[in-house]
């Protein structure tokens, strides 16, 4: 069983198909298919269900996927630790940042880090929290900005907590209130982010606790577009207060959301069992210096 084969299988599961997986691992589709067949022959069980143009892991495939992700992460840790032992100290900092809040919370920090450590290469990826958690677990990034609660497998440094605000058209009947409950919004269509954004989960879970499932009229990954749709009267959108207060491009009503369990709490997370290279240790030191609290 080779790491190359495991890597191909992991990407097929993660991407949902052979063709997109081939692009990720820089191989042909036939090479990826052959690698998966070889792995199935070694294990003696089918690992994938072919569902038209998509694939899904079988029960055996789920087990192999979880183990393969850990093995590949351990391999990367081993390489980094040995490189440090050999004195390769230039290093790389691999950061996963969410689209919501990063310009306010992390852009100044990245600039400060670069000023302190100009020899360190900074690699940034931007995704919603769910995808960032996958990348962090797989060892493909060293740190990820995630919304709490965070899985026990990760250590975390608290960054900031903000209440959530509802964004409404200025002439919406609720736009003039100081605060609004989710139940008051049950008849207003919701504008949410694309799947994979943890803020969606926070809002939808709170709606279900209130006993209703909202009507979702639109989804986007663009903050300004979501705010614009809300301001134009398409429905209600939700943003942490520090981001909502910056939306001045269009007329919009901002109302504090009065709903338990909906605070937007950002933390920087890393794998508890991972060896942090000097570049990562320096980032963690800057985090703690900036936000003072000790990591959990």
XYZ file of C-alpha atoms in Angstrom:
296
model
C 0.000 0.000 0.000
C 1.638 3.217 -1.186
C 1.084 6.805 -0.116
C 0.530 7.724 -3.768
C -2.350 5.241 -3.975
C -3.869 6.439 -0.705
C -3.601 10.047 -1.827
C -5.470 9.273 -5.064
C -8.240 7.459 -3.174
C -8.616 10.266 -0.608
C -9.035 12.848 -3.357
C -11.599 10.735 -5.239
C -13.719 10.614 -2.063
C -13.124 14.264 -1.263
C -13.848 15.530 -4.792
C -16.692 13.100 -5.484
C -15.269 11.710 -8.693
C -12.221 10.529 -10.631
C -11.928 13.456 -13.038
C -11.808 16.250 -10.411
C -9.498 14.110 -8.248
C -7.096 13.699 -11.173
C -6.800 17.482 -11.464
C -5.938 17.796 -7.766
C -3.195 15.136 -7.830
C -1.894 16.218 -11.272
C -2.474 12.830 -12.883
C -4.659 11.400 -15.624
C -8.092 10.042 -14.819
C -7.007 6.549 -15.877
C -4.029 6.717 -13.483
C -6.322 7.630 -10.591
C -8.793 4.877 -11.520
C -5.958 2.353 -11.669
C -4.680 3.460 -8.248
C -8.126 2.973 -6.679
C -8.539 -0.454 -8.300
C -5.119 -1.460 -6.990
C -6.101 -0.373 -3.488
C -9.374 -2.320 -3.691
C -7.458 -5.425 -4.808
C -4.997 -5.110 -1.922
C -7.793 -4.728 0.630
C -10.112 -7.256 -0.963
C -13.238 -5.121 -0.649
C -14.984 -2.549 -2.854
C -14.224 0.951 -1.598
C -16.427 3.061 -3.855
C -20.019 2.988 -5.093
C -20.255 4.357 -8.630
C -23.341 6.576 -8.838
C -23.439 7.807 -12.429
C -20.761 10.454 -12.764
C -20.338 10.648 -8.984
C -18.849 8.210 -6.498
C -19.407 7.639 -2.793
C -17.399 5.546 -0.329
C -18.719 2.179 0.776
C -18.613 1.213 4.456
C -15.114 -0.169 3.883
C -14.248 2.952 1.924
C -15.231 5.189 4.850
C -12.838 3.281 7.121
C -9.982 3.414 4.609
C -10.634 7.111 3.974
C -10.407 8.047 7.667
C -7.209 6.039 8.153
C -5.655 7.312 4.917
C -6.235 10.937 5.891
C -4.378 10.342 9.163
C -1.527 8.462 7.470
C -1.003 11.190 4.889
C -0.998 13.858 7.581
C 1.565 11.883 9.593
C 3.736 11.559 6.492
C 3.705 15.329 5.998
C 4.573 15.880 9.679
C 7.467 13.443 9.381
C 8.856 15.240 6.352
C 8.594 18.639 8.029
C 10.240 17.434 11.237
C 13.126 15.802 9.384
C 13.586 18.918 7.260
C 13.896 20.980 10.425
C 16.440 18.512 11.794
C 18.480 18.990 8.613
C 18.420 22.731 9.197
C 15.997 23.779 6.435
C 14.722 26.747 8.409
C 13.234 28.984 5.747
C 9.925 27.193 6.107
C 6.359 27.646 4.974
C 3.284 28.768 6.894
C 0.102 27.226 5.495
C -2.973 29.156 6.591
C -6.629 28.431 5.919
C -8.812 31.503 6.370
C -12.584 31.974 6.071
C -14.031 34.609 3.726
C -16.051 36.145 6.573
C -13.997 38.298 8.916
C -10.494 37.576 7.629
C -9.917 41.056 6.230
C -10.540 42.536 9.681
C -9.072 39.866 11.948
C -6.236 38.252 10.037
C -4.989 40.580 7.288
C -3.146 42.852 9.790
C -1.750 39.785 11.549
C -0.449 38.235 8.319
C 1.222 41.556 7.472
C 2.843 41.715 10.929
C 4.045 38.119 10.604
C 5.548 38.820 7.201
C 7.368 41.858 8.574
C 8.850 39.807 11.411
C 9.702 36.770 9.316
C 10.282 37.856 5.704
C 12.076 34.587 4.946
C 8.945 32.495 5.613
C 6.681 31.696 2.666
C 2.996 32.217 3.503
C 0.513 30.043 1.622
C -3.113 31.115 2.017
C -6.255 29.186 1.124
C -9.789 30.529 1.567
C -12.814 28.315 2.219
C -15.777 27.995 4.534
C -15.174 26.438 7.953
C -16.295 22.932 6.982
C -13.809 22.651 4.115
C -11.045 24.242 6.195
C -11.623 21.640 8.905
C -11.181 18.866 6.321
C -7.927 20.393 5.081
C -6.641 20.835 8.619
C -7.451 17.245 9.557
C -5.673 16.045 6.410
C -2.543 18.003 7.325
C -2.748 20.119 4.167
C -2.726 23.347 6.189
C -1.100 24.144 9.540
C -3.780 26.466 10.932
C -7.398 27.224 10.118
C -9.723 30.006 11.176
C -12.814 28.116 12.369
C -16.052 29.018 14.093
C -16.647 27.382 17.456
C -17.510 24.814 18.642
C -14.364 23.135 17.342
C -13.750 19.371 17.252
C -11.708 17.951 20.177
C -9.008 16.800 17.736
C -7.968 20.446 17.349
C -6.358 22.856 19.771
C -7.523 26.428 19.484
C -6.636 30.029 20.188
C -9.710 32.216 20.745
C -9.735 35.234 18.460
C -13.015 37.153 18.664
C -16.690 36.769 19.495
C -19.387 38.923 17.907
C -23.187 38.946 18.015
C -24.939 38.328 14.716
C -27.023 41.003 13.009
C -29.957 40.573 10.656
C -29.703 42.537 7.402
C -33.054 43.749 6.057
C -34.390 46.166 3.502
C -34.768 49.640 5.057
C -38.569 49.509 4.588
C -38.974 46.037 6.108
C -41.436 46.156 9.045
C -38.745 44.839 11.415
C -35.891 47.061 10.207
C -36.501 49.759 12.826
C -36.330 47.469 15.845
C -33.286 47.424 18.159
C -33.356 43.606 18.131
C -35.255 40.812 16.440
C -35.849 37.153 17.231
C -35.605 34.397 14.666
C -39.268 33.566 15.190
C -40.132 37.081 14.019
C -38.373 36.292 10.743
C -40.018 32.951 9.976
C -42.154 34.494 7.201
C -39.184 36.334 5.641
C -37.072 34.414 3.075
C -33.496 33.751 4.188
C -30.379 34.630 2.185
C -27.547 32.312 3.224
C -23.964 31.648 2.278
C -22.979 28.722 0.076
C -22.757 25.290 1.704
C -19.683 24.795 3.857
C -20.024 28.067 5.772
C -20.425 27.476 9.509
C -22.554 30.620 9.911
C -25.290 28.796 7.973
C -25.211 25.972 10.518
C -25.437 28.412 13.425
C -28.493 30.160 11.969
C -30.301 27.036 10.768
C -29.739 25.177 14.048
C -31.183 28.142 15.954
C -34.235 28.182 13.641
C -34.826 24.488 14.292
C -34.603 25.068 18.021
C -37.350 27.654 17.484
C -39.413 25.042 15.677
C -39.274 26.125 12.048
C -37.324 25.574 8.841
C -36.750 28.837 6.962
C -37.359 29.311 3.258
C -33.962 29.874 1.615
C -34.343 32.127 -1.403
C -30.681 32.627 -2.375
C -27.135 31.551 -1.547
C -23.815 33.186 -2.342
C -20.208 33.209 -1.178
C -19.909 36.992 -1.666
C -20.580 39.138 1.417
C -21.320 42.329 -0.528
C -23.720 40.540 -2.873
C -25.590 38.966 0.050
C -25.868 42.360 1.736
C -27.041 43.909 -1.530
C -29.769 41.278 -1.945
C -30.989 41.891 1.591
C -30.964 45.660 1.108
C -32.937 45.261 -2.133
C -35.695 43.426 -0.281
C -35.108 39.833 -1.392
C -35.001 38.562 2.183
C -32.992 38.599 5.409
C -29.275 37.902 5.610
C -27.003 37.438 8.625
C -23.505 38.685 9.390
C -21.369 39.157 12.495
C -21.750 42.705 13.799
C -18.223 43.881 12.916
C -18.782 42.865 9.275
C -22.388 44.039 9.056
C -21.476 47.523 10.273
C -19.125 47.917 7.292
C -21.905 47.401 4.760
C -22.474 51.010 3.760
C -22.533 50.587 -0.038
C -26.329 50.196 -0.162
C -29.163 51.359 2.134
C -29.811 48.556 4.583
C -31.456 47.932 7.930
C -29.202 46.357 10.571
C -30.951 44.738 13.525
C -29.302 42.810 16.359
C -30.303 39.140 16.364
C -31.717 38.137 19.751
C -31.259 34.360 19.613
C -29.318 32.213 22.118
C -26.421 30.237 20.680
C -25.940 32.396 17.598
C -22.843 34.370 18.551
C -20.160 34.263 15.844
C -17.022 33.105 17.704
C -13.826 32.783 15.688
C -10.766 30.793 16.778
C -7.521 29.765 15.125
C -7.203 25.969 15.257
C -4.443 23.423 14.697
C -4.128 19.663 15.130
C -3.360 18.658 18.713
C -1.114 15.780 17.650
C 0.740 17.710 14.960
C 4.368 18.768 15.169
C 4.499 22.527 14.606
C 7.477 23.649 12.489
C 9.232 26.892 13.467
C 7.091 28.854 10.990
C 3.955 27.562 12.694
C 5.318 28.096 16.188
C 6.106 31.719 15.290
C 2.531 32.213 14.023
C 1.115 30.749 17.217
C 3.326 33.025 19.308
C 2.023 36.047 17.399
C -1.575 34.882 17.876
C -1.124 34.579 21.621
C 0.684 37.894 21.811
C -2.149 39.588 19.927
C -5.112 38.005 21.699
C -3.447 37.215 25.014
C -5.584 34.181 25.951
C -3.898 30.796 26.148
C -4.868 28.169 23.598
C -7.373 25.585 24.709
